[in-house]
PDB file of C-alpha atoms in Angstrom:
ATOM      1  CA  MET E   5      -4.493  18.122   9.570  1.00  0.00           C
ATOM      2  CA  PRO E   6      -2.002  15.960   7.640  1.00  0.00           C
ATOM      3  CA  THR E   7      -3.050  14.425   4.339  1.00  0.00           C
ATOM      4  CA  VAL E   8      -2.611  10.743   3.432  1.00  0.00           C
ATOM      5  CA  ALA E   9      -3.153   9.088   0.055  1.00  0.00           C
ATOM      6  CA  ILE E  10      -4.068   5.394   0.228  1.00  0.00           C
ATOM      7  CA  THR E  11      -3.976   3.150  -2.834  1.00  0.00           C
ATOM      8  CA  GLY E  12      -6.057  -0.005  -2.913  1.00  0.00           C
ATOM      9  CA  ALA E  13      -8.358   1.864  -0.550  1.00  0.00           C
ATOM     10  CA  ALA E  14     -11.481  -0.186  -1.292  1.00  0.00           C
ATOM     11  CA  GLY E  15      -9.849  -3.486  -0.324  1.00  0.00           C
ATOM     12  CA  VAL E  16     -10.062  -5.005   3.128  1.00  0.00           C
ATOM     13  CA  ILE E  17      -6.700  -3.684   4.318  1.00  0.00           C
ATOM     14  CA  GLY E  18      -7.093  -0.359   2.524  1.00  0.00           C
ATOM     15  CA  SER E  19     -10.564   0.390   3.899  1.00  0.00           C
ATOM     16  CA  VAL E  20      -9.613  -0.482   7.473  1.00  0.00           C
ATOM     17  CA  THR E  21      -6.514   1.680   7.113  1.00  0.00           C
ATOM     18  CA  ALA E  22      -8.643   4.561   5.870  1.00  0.00           C
ATOM     19  CA  GLU E  23     -10.831   4.188   8.983  1.00  0.00           C
ATOM     20  CA  VAL E  24      -7.804   4.224  11.290  1.00  0.00           C
ATOM     21  CA  PHE E  25      -6.273   7.316   9.692  1.00  0.00           C
ATOM     22  CA  ASP E  26      -9.671   9.044   9.568  1.00  0.00           C
ATOM     23  CA  ASP E  27     -10.168   8.393  13.285  1.00  0.00           C
ATOM     24  CA  ALA E  28      -6.696   9.836  13.903  1.00  0.00           C
ATOM     25  CA  GLY E  29      -7.728  13.091  12.213  1.00  0.00           C
ATOM     26  CA  TRP E  30      -5.969  12.771   8.856  1.00  0.00           C
ATOM     27  CA  ASP E  31      -7.431  14.147   5.642  1.00  0.00           C
ATOM     28  CA  LEU E  32      -8.004  11.249   3.250  1.00  0.00           C
ATOM     29  CA  THR E  33      -7.256  10.800  -0.431  1.00  0.00           C
ATOM     30  CA  LEU E  34      -8.513   7.356  -1.431  1.00  0.00           C
ATOM     31  CA  ILE E  35      -7.493   5.674  -4.670  1.00  0.00           C
ATOM     32  CA  ASP E  36      -8.853   2.491  -6.242  1.00  0.00           C
ATOM     33  CA  ILE E  37     -10.116   1.322  -9.615  1.00  0.00           C
ATOM     34  CA  GLY E  38     -13.694   0.900 -10.827  1.00  0.00           C
ATOM     35  CA  ASP E  39     -17.015   2.678 -10.454  1.00  0.00           C
ATOM     36  CA  GLU E  40     -18.209   0.300  -7.740  1.00  0.00           C
ATOM     37  CA  ASN E  41     -15.135   0.848  -5.602  1.00  0.00           C
ATOM     38  CA  ARG E  42     -15.396   4.592  -6.038  1.00  0.00           C
ATOM     39  CA  ALA E  43     -19.057   4.594  -4.993  1.00  0.00           C
ATOM     40  CA  THR E  44     -18.287   2.462  -1.945  1.00  0.00           C
ATOM     41  CA  LEU E  45     -15.491   4.767  -0.834  1.00  0.00           C
ATOM     42  CA  GLU E  46     -17.538   7.904  -1.380  1.00  0.00           C
ATOM     43  CA  ALA E  47     -20.367   6.443   0.712  1.00  0.00           C
ATOM     44  CA  SER E  48     -18.063   5.259   3.486  1.00  0.00           C
ATOM     45  CA  PHE E  49     -15.849   8.357   3.616  1.00  0.00           C
ATOM     46  CA  PRO E  50     -17.959  11.326   2.487  1.00  0.00           C
ATOM     47  CA  ASP E  51     -15.278  13.873   3.425  1.00  0.00           C
ATOM     48  CA  ALA E  52     -12.494  12.141   1.492  1.00  0.00           C
ATOM     49  CA  GLN E  53     -11.077  12.870  -1.933  1.00  0.00           C
ATOM     50  CA  VAL E  54     -11.777   9.732  -3.992  1.00  0.00           C
ATOM     51  CA  PHE E  55     -10.142   8.809  -7.297  1.00  0.00           C
ATOM     52  CA  ASP E  56     -10.918   5.993  -9.727  1.00  0.00           C
ATOM     53  CA  VAL E  57      -7.583   5.357 -11.432  1.00  0.00           C
ATOM     54  CA  ASP E  58      -5.650   2.486 -12.980  1.00  0.00           C
ATOM     55  CA  LEU E  59      -2.280   2.730 -11.234  1.00  0.00           C
ATOM     56  CA  THR E  60      -0.622   0.644 -13.937  1.00  0.00           C
ATOM     57  CA  ASP E  61      -1.192   3.654 -16.213  1.00  0.00           C
ATOM     58  CA  ALA E  62       1.705   6.031 -15.519  1.00  0.00           C
ATOM     59  CA  ASP E  63       0.080   9.098 -17.097  1.00  0.00           C
ATOM     60  CA  ALA E  64      -3.189   8.592 -15.232  1.00  0.00           C
ATOM     61  CA  THR E  65      -1.314   8.169 -11.962  1.00  0.00           C
ATOM     62  CA  MET E  66       0.699  11.341 -12.560  1.00  0.00           C
ATOM     63  CA  GLU E  67      -2.496  13.239 -13.305  1.00  0.00           C
ATOM     64  CA  THR E  68      -4.162  11.909 -10.162  1.00  0.00           C
ATOM     65  CA  PHE E  69      -1.436  13.119  -7.815  1.00  0.00           C
ATOM     66  CA  ALA E  70      -1.295  16.475  -9.568  1.00  0.00           C
ATOM     67  CA  ASP E  71      -5.041  16.740  -8.893  1.00  0.00           C
ATOM     68  CA  VAL E  72      -4.499  15.737  -5.257  1.00  0.00           C
ATOM     69  CA  TRP E  73      -2.002  18.547  -4.830  1.00  0.00           C
ATOM     70  CA  GLU E  74      -4.188  21.060  -6.642  1.00  0.00           C
ATOM     71  CA  GLU E  75      -7.194  20.275  -4.464  1.00  0.00           C
ATOM     72  CA  GLN E  76      -5.464  19.677  -1.124  1.00  0.00           C
ATOM     73  CA  GLY E  77      -2.338  21.803  -1.411  1.00  0.00           C
ATOM     74  CA  ALA E  78      -0.608  19.218   0.772  1.00  0.00           C
ATOM     75  CA  LEU E  79       0.541  15.609   0.750  1.00  0.00           C
ATOM     76  CA  ASP E  80       2.201  14.209   3.857  1.00  0.00           C
ATOM     77  CA  ALA E  81       2.009  10.440   3.433  1.00  0.00           C
ATOM     78  CA  VAL E  82       1.344   7.808   0.776  1.00  0.00           C
ATOM     79  CA  LEU E  83       0.417   4.219   1.617  1.00  0.00           C
ATOM     80  CA  GLY E  84       0.915   1.916  -1.360  1.00  0.00           C
ATOM     81  CA  ILE E  85      -1.448  -0.911  -0.459  1.00  0.00           C
ATOM     82  CA  ALA E  86      -2.723  -1.751  -3.965  1.00  0.00           C
ATOM     83  CA  GLY E  87      -1.662  -5.197  -5.185  1.00  0.00           C
ATOM     84  CA  GLY E  88      -2.749  -8.745  -5.805  1.00  0.00           C
ATOM     85  CA  PHE E  89      -1.930 -12.426  -5.312  1.00  0.00           C
ATOM     86  CA  ALA E  90      -1.870 -15.473  -7.564  1.00  0.00           C
ATOM     87  CA  MET E  91      -0.277 -18.908  -7.358  1.00  0.00           C
ATOM     88  CA  GLN E  92       1.712 -20.595 -10.107  1.00  0.00           C
ATOM     89  CA  GLN E  93       4.434 -23.220 -10.100  1.00  0.00           C
ATOM     90  CA  ALA E  94       7.774 -21.586 -10.780  1.00  0.00           C
ATOM     91  CA  VAL E  95       8.714 -23.418 -13.971  1.00  0.00           C
ATOM     92  CA  GLU E  96       5.192 -23.641 -15.359  1.00  0.00           C
ATOM     93  CA  SER E  97       4.553 -19.891 -14.960  1.00  0.00           C
ATOM     94  CA  THR E  98       4.024 -18.010 -18.191  1.00  0.00           C
ATOM     95  CA  ALA E  99       5.180 -14.627 -19.400  1.00  0.00           C
ATOM     96  CA  ASP E 100       1.615 -13.432 -18.886  1.00  0.00           C
ATOM     97  CA  ASP E 101       1.698 -14.641 -15.270  1.00  0.00           C
ATOM     98  CA  TYR E 102       4.948 -12.731 -14.772  1.00  0.00           C
ATOM     99  CA  ALA E 103       3.546  -9.564 -16.317  1.00  0.00           C
ATOM    100  CA  ARG E 104       0.364  -9.716 -14.217  1.00  0.00           C
ATOM    101  CA  MET E 105       2.187 -10.077 -10.894  1.00  0.00           C
ATOM    102  CA  MET E 106       4.658  -7.317 -11.707  1.00  0.00           C
ATOM    103  CA  GLU E 107       1.885  -5.034 -12.941  1.00  0.00           C
ATOM    104  CA  LEU E 108      -0.334  -5.536  -9.890  1.00  0.00           C
ATOM    105  CA  ASN E 109       2.342  -5.372  -7.227  1.00  0.00           C
ATOM    106  CA  PHE E 110       5.361  -3.490  -8.504  1.00  0.00           C
ATOM    107  CA  ARG E 111       4.208  -1.238 -11.326  1.00  0.00           C
ATOM    108  CA  THR E 112       1.361   0.150  -9.220  1.00  0.00           C
ATOM    109  CA  LEU E 113       3.833   1.086  -6.479  1.00  0.00           C
ATOM    110  CA  PHE E 114       6.443   2.349  -8.949  1.00  0.00           C
ATOM    111  CA  ASN E 115       3.957   4.617 -10.720  1.00  0.00           C
ATOM    112  CA  THR E 116       2.562   5.818  -7.402  1.00  0.00           C
ATOM    113  CA  ALA E 117       5.985   6.743  -6.052  1.00  0.00           C
ATOM    114  CA  ARG E 118       7.078   8.522  -9.220  1.00  0.00           C
ATOM    115  CA  ALA E 119       3.884  10.574  -9.205  1.00  0.00           C
ATOM    116  CA  ALA E 120       3.765  11.292  -5.474  1.00  0.00           C
ATOM    117  CA  VAL E 121       7.368  11.926  -4.405  1.00  0.00           C
ATOM    118  CA  PRO E 122       7.716  15.346  -6.103  1.00  0.00           C
ATOM    119  CA  PHE E 123       4.768  16.510  -3.981  1.00  0.00           C
ATOM    120  CA  LEU E 124       5.734  14.633  -0.814  1.00  0.00           C
ATOM    121  CA  THR E 125       9.156  16.256  -0.769  1.00  0.00           C
ATOM    122  CA  ARG E 126       7.645  19.740  -0.778  1.00  0.00           C
ATOM    123  CA  ALA E 127       6.937  19.133   2.910  1.00  0.00           C
ATOM    124  CA  ASP E 128       9.699  19.304   5.517  1.00  0.00           C
ATOM    125  CA  SER E 129       8.919  15.728   6.524  1.00  0.00           C
ATOM    126  CA  SER E 130       6.925  13.117   4.604  1.00  0.00           C
ATOM    127  CA  PHE E 131       6.328   9.369   4.447  1.00  0.00           C
ATOM    128  CA  LEU E 132       5.799   6.601   1.893  1.00  0.00           C
ATOM    129  CA  LEU E 133       5.013   2.958   2.629  1.00  0.00           C
ATOM    130  CA  GLY E 134       4.982  -0.135   0.452  1.00  0.00           C
ATOM    131  CA  VAL E 135       3.561  -3.548   1.333  1.00  0.00           C
ATOM    132  CA  SER E 136       5.759  -6.583   0.774  1.00  0.00           C
ATOM    133  CA  ALA E 137       5.284 -10.212   1.889  1.00  0.00           C
ATOM    134  CA  PRO E 138       7.060 -13.142   3.574  1.00  0.00           C
ATOM    135  CA  ALA E 139       7.446 -14.728   0.121  1.00  0.00           C
ATOM    136  CA  ALA E 140       9.794 -11.851  -0.726  1.00  0.00           C
ATOM    137  CA  LEU E 141      12.035 -12.787   2.195  1.00  0.00           C
ATOM    138  CA  GLU E 142      11.871 -16.569   2.338  1.00  0.00           C
ATOM    139  CA  GLY E 143      10.330 -17.739  -0.930  1.00  0.00           C
ATOM    140  CA  GLN E 144       7.065 -19.642  -1.099  1.00  0.00           C
ATOM    141  CA  ALA E 145       6.160 -22.733  -3.061  1.00  0.00           C
ATOM    142  CA  GLU E 146       3.839 -21.946  -5.969  1.00  0.00           C
ATOM    143  CA  ALA E 147       4.211 -18.203  -5.345  1.00  0.00           C
ATOM    144  CA  GLY E 148       7.579 -17.425  -6.886  1.00  0.00           C
ATOM    145  CA  LEU E 149       6.307 -14.631  -9.118  1.00  0.00           C
ATOM    146  CA  TYR E 150       4.279 -13.105  -6.312  1.00  0.00           C
ATOM    147  CA  GLY E 151       7.347 -13.204  -4.067  1.00  0.00           C
ATOM    148  CA  ALA E 152       9.534 -11.701  -6.779  1.00  0.00           C
ATOM    149  CA  SER E 153       7.114  -8.824  -7.330  1.00  0.00           C
ATOM    150  CA  LYS E 154       6.915  -8.147  -3.604  1.00  0.00           C
ATOM    151  CA  ALA E 155      10.709  -8.290  -3.323  1.00  0.00           C
ATOM    152  CA  ALA E 156      10.844  -5.625  -6.028  1.00  0.00           C
ATOM    153  CA  VAL E 157       8.496  -3.490  -3.925  1.00  0.00           C
ATOM    154  CA  ALA E 158      10.723  -3.833  -0.861  1.00  0.00           C
ATOM    155  CA  SER E 159      13.960  -3.075  -2.674  1.00  0.00           C
ATOM    156  CA  TYR E 160      12.499  -0.085  -4.494  1.00  0.00           C
ATOM    157  CA  VAL E 161      10.989   1.447  -1.347  1.00  0.00           C
ATOM    158  CA  LYS E 162      14.235   1.023   0.588  1.00  0.00           C
ATOM    159  CA  SER E 163      16.268   2.524  -2.260  1.00  0.00           C
ATOM    160  CA  LEU E 164      13.849   5.422  -2.583  1.00  0.00           C
ATOM    161  CA  GLY E 165      14.223   6.155   1.105  1.00  0.00           C
ATOM    162  CA  LEU E 166      17.995   6.296   0.821  1.00  0.00           C
ATOM    163  CA  GLU E 167      17.823   8.626  -2.166  1.00  0.00           C
ATOM    164  CA  GLU E 168      15.252  11.021  -0.710  1.00  0.00           C
ATOM    165  CA  GLN E 169      16.109  11.084   2.987  1.00  0.00           C
ATOM    166  CA  GLY E 170      17.865  14.417   2.525  1.00  0.00           C
ATOM    167  CA  ALA E 171      14.556  15.814   1.277  1.00  0.00           C
ATOM    168  CA  GLY E 172      12.792  14.669   4.438  1.00  0.00           C
ATOM    169  CA  LEU E 173      11.109  11.566   3.009  1.00  0.00           C
ATOM    170  CA  ARG E 174      10.958   8.499   5.244  1.00  0.00           C
ATOM    171  CA  THR E 175      10.006   5.142   3.733  1.00  0.00           C
ATOM    172  CA  THR E 176       8.806   1.939   5.352  1.00  0.00           C
ATOM    173  CA  VAL E 177       8.289  -1.593   4.055  1.00  0.00           C
ATOM    174  CA  LEU E 178       5.423  -3.424   5.765  1.00  0.00           C
ATOM    175  CA  TYR E 179       5.512  -7.217   5.906  1.00  0.00           C
ATOM    176  CA  PRO E 180       2.268  -8.979   6.933  1.00  0.00           C
ATOM    177  CA  MET E 181       3.946 -12.136   8.221  1.00  0.00           C
ATOM    178  CA  GLY E 182       1.197 -14.623   7.574  1.00  0.00           C
ATOM    179  CA  VAL E 183      -2.278 -15.009   6.134  1.00  0.00           C
ATOM    180  CA  VAL E 184      -4.349 -11.848   6.513  1.00  0.00           C
ATOM    181  CA  ASP E 185      -7.879 -12.334   7.835  1.00  0.00           C
ATOM    182  CA  THR E 186     -10.047 -11.318   4.880  1.00  0.00           C
ATOM    183  CA  PRO E 187     -13.368 -12.672   3.586  1.00  0.00           C
ATOM    184  CA  ASP E 188     -11.622 -14.032   0.473  1.00  0.00           C
ATOM    185  CA  ASN E 189      -9.079 -15.936   2.555  1.00  0.00           C
ATOM    186  CA  ARG E 190     -11.787 -17.328   4.800  1.00  0.00           C
ATOM    187  CA  ALA E 191     -13.680 -18.541   1.735  1.00  0.00           C
ATOM    188  CA  ALA E 192     -10.549 -20.072   0.218  1.00  0.00           C
ATOM    189  CA  MET E 193      -9.549 -21.849   3.459  1.00  0.00           C
ATOM    190  CA  PRO E 194     -12.818 -22.743   5.212  1.00  0.00           C
ATOM    191  CA  ASP E 195     -11.203 -25.346   7.480  1.00  0.00           C
ATOM    192  CA  ALA E 196      -8.465 -23.033   8.774  1.00  0.00           C
ATOM    193  CA  ASP E 197      -8.590 -21.143  12.066  1.00  0.00           C
ATOM    194  CA  PRO E 198      -8.647 -17.411  11.233  1.00  0.00           C
ATOM    195  CA  SER E 199      -7.846 -16.514  14.836  1.00  0.00           C
ATOM    196  CA  THR E 200      -4.250 -17.433  13.962  1.00  0.00           C
ATOM    197  CA  TRP E 201      -4.179 -15.013  11.021  1.00  0.00           C
ATOM    198  CA  VAL E 202      -3.054 -11.392  10.906  1.00  0.00           C
ATOM    199  CA  ASP E 203      -5.826  -8.915  11.743  1.00  0.00           C
ATOM    200  CA  PRO E 204      -6.130  -6.154   9.086  1.00  0.00           C
ATOM    201  CA  ARG E 205      -6.643  -3.570  11.823  1.00  0.00           C
ATOM    202  CA  GLU E 206      -3.281  -4.480  13.314  1.00  0.00           C
ATOM    203  CA  LEU E 207      -1.712  -3.746   9.922  1.00  0.00           C
ATOM    204  CA  ALA E 208      -3.542  -0.419   9.783  1.00  0.00           C
ATOM    205  CA  ASP E 209      -2.400   0.484  13.294  1.00  0.00           C
ATOM    206  CA  ALA E 210       1.169  -0.408  12.328  1.00  0.00           C
ATOM    207  CA  MET E 211       0.968   1.890   9.304  1.00  0.00           C
ATOM    208  CA  LEU E 212      -0.301   4.770  11.429  1.00  0.00           C
ATOM    209  CA  TYR E 213       2.521   4.162  13.898  1.00  0.00           C
ATOM    210  CA  ALA E 214       5.146   4.218  11.146  1.00  0.00           C
ATOM    211  CA  ALA E 215       3.659   7.296   9.489  1.00  0.00           C
ATOM    212  CA  THR E 216       3.718   9.310  12.707  1.00  0.00           C
ATOM    213  CA  ARG E 217       7.325   8.669  13.773  1.00  0.00           C
ATOM    214  CA  SER E 218       9.774  11.555  13.794  1.00  0.00           C
ATOM    215  CA  PRO E 219      13.085  11.406  11.890  1.00  0.00           C
ATOM    216  CA  ARG E 220      14.682  10.414  15.216  1.00  0.00           C
ATOM    217  CA  GLY E 221      12.470   7.342  15.518  1.00  0.00           C
ATOM    218  CA  HIS E 222      12.036   6.152  11.952  1.00  0.00           C
ATOM    219  CA  VAL E 223      10.972   2.534  11.360  1.00  0.00           C
ATOM    220  CA  PRO E 224      12.278   1.364   7.950  1.00  0.00           C
ATOM    221  CA  GLU E 225      10.698  -2.107   8.193  1.00  0.00           C
ATOM    222  CA  LEU E 226       7.711  -3.466  10.063  1.00  0.00           C
ATOM    223  CA  LYS E 227       6.900  -7.174  10.382  1.00  0.00           C
ATOM    224  CA  VAL E 228       3.414  -7.851  11.748  1.00  0.00           C
ATOM    225  CA  ARG E 229       2.498 -11.375  12.738  1.00  0.00           C
ATOM    226  CA  ALA E 230      -0.173 -13.205  14.714  1.00  0.00           C
ATOM    227  CA  THR E 231       1.206 -15.140  17.659  1.00  0.00           C
ATOM    228  CA  SER E 232      -1.946 -16.977  18.769  1.00  0.00           C
TER     229      SER E 232
END
């Protein structure tokens, strides 16, 4: 069975994605931060490899993927779902706001890719995905730093794919084109209609689709939106 590593695996999107890949017969390596998240993942996916790691720590991330390879002897796909969101006005944003958005969204992906690609490219064909956002494409009021960090994710993933395509690595940028239906978003917007939001399972299904394409049917970008 192929092996997939999923970062941000304890979050809403990450956990649903783990379920979808598990149902499809993949071996799971699940990565998140914190004892509580680790315990949740171990209880939900007893056959998975689970790691508690701070992906903003380059050395810890390198060590984690070395351990993945040592234990599994294979790595076919990496889904970089870890990230975060915050709102600030563009001019009133602080250097700390900038650092936090870049750490959560870009550095986590950057460290993950640097640690994982040497193992991914040992396979004849492999796959890496990063999650961007509409704010990276169109801008968004009071989310300039978030959009900038997600634009960095998209550009890096696309560039990585161009550099490593000769080694059999395919990369995809996923764009959830709208609000994702999560408990936090429902709590933050109680008067909104969540039936018009993007279903996390649709994102997970899209990731499985992208991960299972052949080199003759590669999908470099995926935009998933709700049309209701």
